[in-house]
């Protein structure tokens, strides 16, 4: 079936306009787009959106707010956008929906709001997309769905199709490939320390892992693959932490560790492998570049995928650093303290650099739920986490938007605070497929 073509008229064709329209119609709906400031270029009986002050009887008319015609960052925009968001949340789309979508996916508010948590991360409570009634719903995708349905009703003869579709995406962070195994002197020292403390059960696990690494609590790679194959879900992307120096936040195996090299090479046969930049690399691009180079040496190929350790990210500096070292796909767009849609969408989109007013080559891949968020930040029991996820799946299916989960191999260990959470992951895949 031939793609629909949407004709979009605006008196001003700015980078923000073309970026927003491309995202909506090309990337999400999978339509062709013709953007023009010349009204004479709009064919009769065409799919026609009028984004101007003038009136044209045969068009879907959206009055411009002005945001898409501006340059730079204006803090007052966040205040004015509150009214737009409030109306959309009540089902009133008689607003500048294109400015709203741009505001969300450009993360405009994160340039303006200086409220950060102790790790320097933007706080979800300060997002104008969040409220107690709706949480962080996919407001961008809800709006795009409204655009599609409105055009479909206005132009029934065109028999429009939508590229919007639900799918479950799983990604896994590897902070430590093994809990006890393949750590050299650290493994032996751990056994001795446990024996001295009379922690015999822990000593047993440690010794067993040393002599049989596949029995290590964090060695969950075969289990993960089994769950994905059973549910016919694509295998997850793995992000490996390869910090050069161990510290409170970075406790990974060294990139020169032979067992780790074998593991990464083996997983790369059937999985996409990305870098998990260390805590120390956040403000040091030399460290970031070195860690990426270490992974590329192991894989003998270019690494283009990344997710920030602890989701430690600042816009625009983090994204610029990633682009500078050759990363083209980042998976950090989500919150540590809350589940839901941080940018209002489950679809990947190109990052727009607001300060330089240009579209970049960095694809932002949002995620909506993380294991640590459920267990630590929200304090949920396993059955409660399942109920929350069931609601997320229902919402994602309803609005035809992707749902991406972030898990850790360590949370599948079925020990300590993670007792029972392996079953949660299996449940997520089963009901989310």
PDB file of C-alpha atoms in Angstrom, residues 57-274:
ATOM      1  CA  UNK A  57     -11.651  25.594   4.528  1.00  0.00           C
ATOM      2  CA  UNK A  58     -10.230  22.252   3.412  1.00  0.00           C
ATOM      3  CA  UNK A  59      -7.475  22.022   6.038  1.00  0.00           C
ATOM      4  CA  UNK A  60      -6.931  20.787   9.560  1.00  0.00           C
ATOM      5  CA  UNK A  61      -6.130  24.135  11.147  1.00  0.00           C
ATOM      6  CA  UNK A  62      -3.633  24.408  14.019  1.00  0.00           C
ATOM      7  CA  UNK A  63      -2.890  27.928  15.259  1.00  0.00           C
ATOM      8  CA  UNK A  64       0.824  28.496  16.004  1.00  0.00           C
ATOM      9  CA  UNK A  65       1.866  29.184  19.576  1.00  0.00           C
ATOM     10  CA  UNK A  66       5.146  30.696  18.364  1.00  0.00           C
ATOM     11  CA  UNK A  67       7.601  28.255  19.957  1.00  0.00           C
ATOM     12  CA  UNK A  68       8.504  26.631  16.650  1.00  0.00           C
ATOM     13  CA  UNK A  69       9.411  30.000  15.154  1.00  0.00           C
ATOM     14  CA  UNK A  70      11.722  31.054  17.978  1.00  0.00           C
ATOM     15  CA  UNK A  71      15.456  30.662  18.481  1.00  0.00           C
ATOM     16  CA  UNK A  72      17.197  29.976  21.755  1.00  0.00           C
ATOM     17  CA  UNK A  73      15.706  29.104  25.123  1.00  0.00           C
ATOM     18  CA  UNK A  74      13.060  31.241  26.807  1.00  0.00           C
ATOM     19  CA  UNK A  75      12.239  30.230  30.426  1.00  0.00           C
ATOM     20  CA  UNK A  76       8.743  31.721  30.133  1.00  0.00           C
ATOM     21  CA  UNK A  77       7.879  29.048  27.562  1.00  0.00           C
ATOM     22  CA  UNK A  78       7.711  26.454  30.342  1.00  0.00           C
ATOM     23  CA  UNK A  79       5.111  28.536  32.170  1.00  0.00           C
ATOM     24  CA  UNK A  80       2.975  29.050  29.070  1.00  0.00           C
ATOM     25  CA  UNK A  81       3.229  25.368  28.178  1.00  0.00           C
ATOM     26  CA  UNK A  82       1.562  24.418  31.477  1.00  0.00           C
ATOM     27  CA  UNK A  83      -1.801  25.556  30.076  1.00  0.00           C
ATOM     28  CA  UNK A  84      -1.267  23.556  26.886  1.00  0.00           C
ATOM     29  CA  UNK A  85      -0.405  20.409  28.831  1.00  0.00           C
ATOM     30  CA  UNK A  86      -3.388  20.809  31.151  1.00  0.00           C
ATOM     31  CA  UNK A  87      -5.769  21.051  28.185  1.00  0.00           C
ATOM     32  CA  UNK A  88      -4.301  18.011  26.441  1.00  0.00           C
ATOM     33  CA  UNK A  89      -4.630  15.991  29.647  1.00  0.00           C
ATOM     34  CA  UNK A  90      -8.372  16.706  29.613  1.00  0.00           C
ATOM     35  CA  UNK A  91      -8.693  15.658  25.966  1.00  0.00           C
ATOM     36  CA  UNK A  92      -8.756  19.201  24.596  1.00  0.00           C
ATOM     37  CA  UNK A  93      -6.433  19.286  21.569  1.00  0.00           C
ATOM     38  CA  UNK A  94      -7.510  22.759  20.468  1.00  0.00           C
ATOM     39  CA  UNK A  95      -3.972  24.006  21.171  1.00  0.00           C
ATOM     40  CA  UNK A  96      -0.677  24.183  19.303  1.00  0.00           C
ATOM     41  CA  UNK A  97      -0.025  20.452  19.397  1.00  0.00           C
ATOM     42  CA  UNK A  98       3.129  20.806  17.302  1.00  0.00           C
ATOM     43  CA  UNK A  99       4.759  23.166  19.792  1.00  0.00           C
ATOM     44  CA  UNK A 100       3.720  20.783  22.556  1.00  0.00           C
ATOM     45  CA  UNK A 101       5.348  17.794  20.864  1.00  0.00           C
ATOM     46  CA  UNK A 102       8.530  19.754  20.170  1.00  0.00           C
ATOM     47  CA  UNK A 103       8.621  20.959  23.778  1.00  0.00           C
ATOM     48  CA  UNK A 104       8.428  17.365  25.016  1.00  0.00           C
ATOM     49  CA  UNK A 105      10.926  15.593  22.787  1.00  0.00           C
ATOM     50  CA  UNK A 106      13.465  18.426  22.794  1.00  0.00           C
ATOM     51  CA  UNK A 107      13.312  18.215  26.622  1.00  0.00           C
ATOM     52  CA  UNK A 108      12.977  22.001  26.685  1.00  0.00           C
ATOM     53  CA  UNK A 109      12.083  22.034  30.376  1.00  0.00           C
ATOM     54  CA  UNK A 110      15.331  20.278  31.301  1.00  0.00           C
ATOM     55  CA  UNK A 111      17.335  23.212  29.952  1.00  0.00           C
ATOM     56  CA  UNK A 112      15.363  25.589  32.180  1.00  0.00           C
ATOM     57  CA  UNK A 113      14.580  23.748  35.419  1.00  0.00           C
ATOM     58  CA  UNK A 114      17.653  23.508  37.641  1.00  0.00           C
ATOM     59  CA  UNK A 115      16.183  21.066  40.175  1.00  0.00           C
ATOM     60  CA  UNK A 116      18.400  17.972  40.359  1.00  0.00           C
ATOM     61  CA  UNK A 117      18.692  15.005  42.692  1.00  0.00           C
ATOM     62  CA  UNK A 118      21.879  14.158  44.595  1.00  0.00           C
ATOM     63  CA  UNK A 119      23.333  12.561  41.466  1.00  0.00           C
ATOM     64  CA  UNK A 120      22.638  15.624  39.348  1.00  0.00           C
ATOM     65  CA  UNK A 121      19.665  14.112  37.512  1.00  0.00           C
ATOM     66  CA  UNK A 122      16.527  15.993  36.477  1.00  0.00           C
ATOM     67  CA  UNK A 123      13.732  15.274  38.969  1.00  0.00           C
ATOM     68  CA  UNK A 124      10.552  13.730  37.600  1.00  0.00           C
ATOM     69  CA  UNK A 125       8.325  15.688  40.001  1.00  0.00           C
ATOM     70  CA  UNK A 126       9.434  18.890  38.262  1.00  0.00           C
ATOM     71  CA  UNK A 127       8.318  17.776  34.811  1.00  0.00           C
ATOM     72  CA  UNK A 128       5.116  19.451  33.674  1.00  0.00           C
ATOM     73  CA  UNK A 129       4.161  16.124  32.096  1.00  0.00           C
ATOM     74  CA  UNK A 130       3.796  14.500  35.513  1.00  0.00           C
ATOM     75  CA  UNK A 131       0.737  14.593  37.735  1.00  0.00           C
ATOM     76  CA  UNK A 132      -0.708  12.349  40.426  1.00  0.00           C
ATOM     77  CA  UNK A 133      -3.709  11.304  38.345  1.00  0.00           C
ATOM     78  CA  UNK A 134      -1.972  10.230  35.148  1.00  0.00           C
ATOM     79  CA  UNK A 135       1.638   9.659  36.223  1.00  0.00           C
ATOM     80  CA  UNK A 136       3.874  10.007  33.182  1.00  0.00           C
ATOM     81  CA  UNK A 137       1.585   8.966  30.338  1.00  0.00           C
ATOM     82  CA  UNK A 138       2.725   8.980  26.672  1.00  0.00           C
ATOM     83  CA  UNK A 139       1.173  12.379  25.990  1.00  0.00           C
ATOM     84  CA  UNK A 140       3.111  12.889  22.769  1.00  0.00           C
ATOM     85  CA  UNK A 141       1.927   9.573  21.351  1.00  0.00           C
ATOM     86  CA  UNK A 142      -1.617  10.220  22.563  1.00  0.00           C
ATOM     87  CA  UNK A 143      -1.505  13.512  20.657  1.00  0.00           C
ATOM     88  CA  UNK A 144      -0.108  11.906  17.508  1.00  0.00           C
ATOM     89  CA  UNK A 145      -2.860   9.309  17.691  1.00  0.00           C
ATOM     90  CA  UNK A 146      -5.382  12.157  17.870  1.00  0.00           C
ATOM     91  CA  UNK A 147      -3.793  13.727  14.763  1.00  0.00           C
ATOM     92  CA  UNK A 148      -4.101  10.444  12.883  1.00  0.00           C
ATOM     93  CA  UNK A 149      -7.720   9.829  13.897  1.00  0.00           C
ATOM     94  CA  UNK A 150      -8.719  13.431  13.161  1.00  0.00           C
ATOM     95  CA  UNK A 151      -7.201  13.323   9.672  1.00  0.00           C
ATOM     96  CA  UNK A 152      -8.719   9.899   9.052  1.00  0.00           C
ATOM     97  CA  UNK A 153     -12.176  11.230   9.932  1.00  0.00           C
ATOM     98  CA  UNK A 154     -11.698  14.431   7.931  1.00  0.00           C
ATOM     99  CA  UNK A 155     -10.424  12.640   4.812  1.00  0.00           C
ATOM    100  CA  UNK A 156     -12.194   9.222   4.780  1.00  0.00           C
ATOM    101  CA  UNK A 157     -11.553   8.651   1.072  1.00  0.00           C
ATOM    102  CA  UNK A 158      -7.797   8.458   1.700  1.00  0.00           C
ATOM    103  CA  UNK A 159      -8.103   5.251   3.783  1.00  0.00           C
ATOM    104  CA  UNK A 160      -5.197   6.248   6.006  1.00  0.00           C
ATOM    105  CA  UNK A 161      -2.898   3.780   7.701  1.00  0.00           C
ATOM    106  CA  UNK A 162      -0.782   4.394  10.764  1.00  0.00           C
ATOM    107  CA  UNK A 163       2.747   3.208  11.498  1.00  0.00           C
ATOM    108  CA  UNK A 164       2.036   3.449  15.225  1.00  0.00           C
ATOM    109  CA  UNK A 165       2.394   0.070  16.865  1.00  0.00           C
ATOM    110  CA  UNK A 166       2.937  -1.418  20.283  1.00  0.00           C
ATOM    111  CA  UNK A 167       5.989  -3.562  20.945  1.00  0.00           C
ATOM    112  CA  UNK A 168       7.974  -4.622  23.998  1.00  0.00           C
ATOM    113  CA  UNK A 169      11.689  -3.808  24.058  1.00  0.00           C
ATOM    114  CA  UNK A 170      14.078  -5.182  26.668  1.00  0.00           C
ATOM    115  CA  UNK A 171      17.520  -3.817  27.518  1.00  0.00           C
ATOM    116  CA  UNK A 172      19.962  -5.061  30.165  1.00  0.00           C
ATOM    117  CA  UNK A 173      22.739  -3.238  32.022  1.00  0.00           C
ATOM    118  CA  UNK A 174      25.763  -5.261  33.119  1.00  0.00           C
ATOM    119  CA  UNK A 175      27.354  -3.427  36.030  1.00  0.00           C
ATOM    120  CA  UNK A 176      29.093  -6.634  37.137  1.00  0.00           C
ATOM    121  CA  UNK A 177      29.219  -9.634  34.815  1.00  0.00           C
ATOM    122  CA  UNK A 178      29.650 -11.977  37.805  1.00  0.00           C
ATOM    123  CA  UNK A 179      29.075 -11.347  41.498  1.00  0.00           C
ATOM    124  CA  UNK A 180      31.944 -13.512  42.746  1.00  0.00           C
ATOM    125  CA  UNK A 181      33.603 -15.283  39.820  1.00  0.00           C
ATOM    126  CA  UNK A 182      36.550 -14.184  37.685  1.00  0.00           C
ATOM    127  CA  UNK A 183      37.721 -11.458  40.047  1.00  0.00           C
ATOM    128  CA  UNK A 184      41.160 -12.868  40.791  1.00  0.00           C
ATOM    129  CA  UNK A 185      42.420 -11.938  44.252  1.00  0.00           C
ATOM    130  CA  UNK A 186      39.104 -10.213  45.013  1.00  0.00           C
ATOM    131  CA  UNK A 187      37.322 -13.583  44.693  1.00  0.00           C
ATOM    132  CA  UNK A 188      39.687 -15.307  47.126  1.00  0.00           C
ATOM    133  CA  UNK A 189      39.661 -12.380  49.543  1.00  0.00           C
ATOM    134  CA  UNK A 190      35.871 -12.455  49.553  1.00  0.00           C
ATOM    135  CA  UNK A 191      35.817 -16.113  50.575  1.00  0.00           C
ATOM    136  CA  UNK A 192      38.296 -15.525  53.409  1.00  0.00           C
ATOM    137  CA  UNK A 193      36.341 -12.512  54.640  1.00  0.00           C
ATOM    138  CA  UNK A 194      33.082 -14.499  54.665  1.00  0.00           C
ATOM    139  CA  UNK A 195      34.675 -17.378  56.577  1.00  0.00           C
ATOM    140  CA  UNK A 196      36.115 -15.048  59.199  1.00  0.00           C
ATOM    141  CA  UNK A 197      32.664 -13.491  59.619  1.00  0.00           C
ATOM    142  CA  UNK A 198      31.182 -17.018  59.912  1.00  0.00           C
ATOM    143  CA  UNK A 199      28.986 -16.404  56.863  1.00  0.00           C
ATOM    144  CA  UNK A 200      29.197 -19.991  55.678  1.00  0.00           C
ATOM    145  CA  UNK A 201      26.326 -19.846  53.179  1.00  0.00           C
ATOM    146  CA  UNK A 202      27.915 -16.840  51.500  1.00  0.00           C
ATOM    147  CA  UNK A 203      31.290 -18.620  51.505  1.00  0.00           C
ATOM    148  CA  UNK A 204      29.667 -21.592  49.775  1.00  0.00           C
ATOM    149  CA  UNK A 205      28.218 -19.401  47.010  1.00  0.00           C
ATOM    150  CA  UNK A 206      31.553 -17.695  46.534  1.00  0.00           C
ATOM    151  CA  UNK A 207      33.530 -20.942  46.307  1.00  0.00           C
ATOM    152  CA  UNK A 208      30.978 -22.500  43.971  1.00  0.00           C
ATOM    153  CA  UNK A 209      31.139 -19.447  41.689  1.00  0.00           C
ATOM    154  CA  UNK A 210      34.939 -19.508  41.621  1.00  0.00           C
ATOM    155  CA  UNK A 211      35.067 -23.147  40.477  1.00  0.00           C
ATOM    156  CA  UNK A 212      31.930 -22.961  38.321  1.00  0.00           C
ATOM    157  CA  UNK A 213      31.403 -19.375  37.031  1.00  0.00           C
ATOM    158  CA  UNK A 214      28.159 -20.346  35.279  1.00  0.00           C
ATOM    159  CA  UNK A 215      26.641 -20.921  38.740  1.00  0.00           C
ATOM    160  CA  UNK A 216      27.447 -17.355  39.805  1.00  0.00           C
ATOM    161  CA  UNK A 217      24.280 -15.497  40.932  1.00  0.00           C
ATOM    162  CA  UNK A 218      24.815 -12.757  38.331  1.00  0.00           C
ATOM    163  CA  UNK A 219      25.404 -15.160  35.444  1.00  0.00           C
ATOM    164  CA  UNK A 220      21.880 -14.941  34.019  1.00  0.00           C
ATOM    165  CA  UNK A 221      22.557 -14.633  30.288  1.00  0.00           C
ATOM    166  CA  UNK A 222      21.258 -18.067  29.314  1.00  0.00           C
ATOM    167  CA  UNK A 223      18.164 -17.555  31.466  1.00  0.00           C
ATOM    168  CA  UNK A 224      17.473 -14.222  29.801  1.00  0.00           C
ATOM    169  CA  UNK A 225      17.751 -15.765  26.337  1.00  0.00           C
ATOM    170  CA  UNK A 226      15.453 -18.615  27.380  1.00  0.00           C
ATOM    171  CA  UNK A 227      12.784 -16.172  28.569  1.00  0.00           C
ATOM    172  CA  UNK A 228      13.000 -14.185  25.336  1.00  0.00           C
ATOM    173  CA  UNK A 229      12.839 -17.240  23.088  1.00  0.00           C
ATOM    174  CA  UNK A 230       9.850 -18.635  25.017  1.00  0.00           C
ATOM    175  CA  UNK A 231       7.937 -15.397  24.457  1.00  0.00           C
ATOM    176  CA  UNK A 232       9.161 -14.720  20.914  1.00  0.00           C
ATOM    177  CA  UNK A 233      10.641 -11.359  21.922  1.00  0.00           C
ATOM    178  CA  UNK A 234      13.866 -10.073  20.318  1.00  0.00           C
ATOM    179  CA  UNK A 235      16.924 -10.601  22.489  1.00  0.00           C
ATOM    180  CA  UNK A 236      17.881  -7.613  24.643  1.00  0.00           C
ATOM    181  CA  UNK A 237      20.624  -5.087  24.062  1.00  0.00           C
ATOM    182  CA  UNK A 238      23.424  -5.483  26.623  1.00  0.00           C
ATOM    183  CA  UNK A 239      25.298  -2.483  28.017  1.00  0.00           C
ATOM    184  CA  UNK A 240      28.656  -3.283  29.645  1.00  0.00           C
ATOM    185  CA  UNK A 241      30.336  -1.159  32.295  1.00  0.00           C
ATOM    186  CA  UNK A 242      34.093  -1.046  31.597  1.00  0.00           C
ATOM    187  CA  UNK A 243      35.475   1.481  34.086  1.00  0.00           C
ATOM    188  CA  UNK A 244      39.259   1.504  34.345  1.00  0.00           C
ATOM    189  CA  UNK A 245      39.255   2.083  38.110  1.00  0.00           C
ATOM    190  CA  UNK A 246      37.037   0.467  40.739  1.00  0.00           C
ATOM    191  CA  UNK A 247      35.200   2.817  43.083  1.00  0.00           C
ATOM    192  CA  UNK A 248      31.947   3.083  45.021  1.00  0.00           C
ATOM    193  CA  UNK A 249      29.888   3.326  41.834  1.00  0.00           C
ATOM    194  CA  UNK A 250      31.980   1.338  39.336  1.00  0.00           C
ATOM    195  CA  UNK A 251      32.680  -2.263  40.408  1.00  0.00           C
ATOM    196  CA  UNK A 252      32.991  -4.002  37.086  1.00  0.00           C
ATOM    197  CA  UNK A 253      35.525  -6.570  35.900  1.00  0.00           C
ATOM    198  CA  UNK A 254      38.492  -5.128  34.024  1.00  0.00           C
ATOM    199  CA  UNK A 255      38.174  -4.957  30.251  1.00  0.00           C
ATOM    200  CA  UNK A 256      41.346  -7.067  30.019  1.00  0.00           C
ATOM    201  CA  UNK A 257      39.724  -9.919  31.967  1.00  0.00           C
ATOM    202  CA  UNK A 258      39.830 -12.949  29.668  1.00  0.00           C
ATOM    203  CA  UNK A 259      36.563 -14.390  30.936  1.00  0.00           C
ATOM    204  CA  UNK A 260      34.815 -11.063  30.388  1.00  0.00           C
ATOM    205  CA  UNK A 261      36.232 -10.810  26.877  1.00  0.00           C
ATOM    206  CA  UNK A 262      34.911 -14.294  26.063  1.00  0.00           C
ATOM    207  CA  UNK A 263      31.516 -13.416  27.518  1.00  0.00           C
ATOM    208  CA  UNK A 264      31.162 -10.190  25.540  1.00  0.00           C
ATOM    209  CA  UNK A 265      32.322 -11.798  22.304  1.00  0.00           C
ATOM    210  CA  UNK A 266      29.916 -14.686  22.815  1.00  0.00           C
ATOM    211  CA  UNK A 267      26.934 -12.462  23.529  1.00  0.00           C
ATOM    212  CA  UNK A 268      27.737 -10.266  20.536  1.00  0.00           C
ATOM    213  CA  UNK A 269      26.893 -13.161  18.213  1.00  0.00           C
ATOM    214  CA  UNK A 270      23.168 -12.756  18.934  1.00  0.00           C
ATOM    215  CA  UNK A 271      22.873  -9.428  20.754  1.00  0.00           C
ATOM    216  CA  UNK A 272      23.627  -5.776  20.173  1.00  0.00           C
ATOM    217  CA  UNK A 273      26.348  -4.708  22.626  1.00  0.00           C
ATOM    218  CA  UNK A 274      26.624  -1.156  23.918  1.00  0.00           C
TER     219      UNK A 274
END
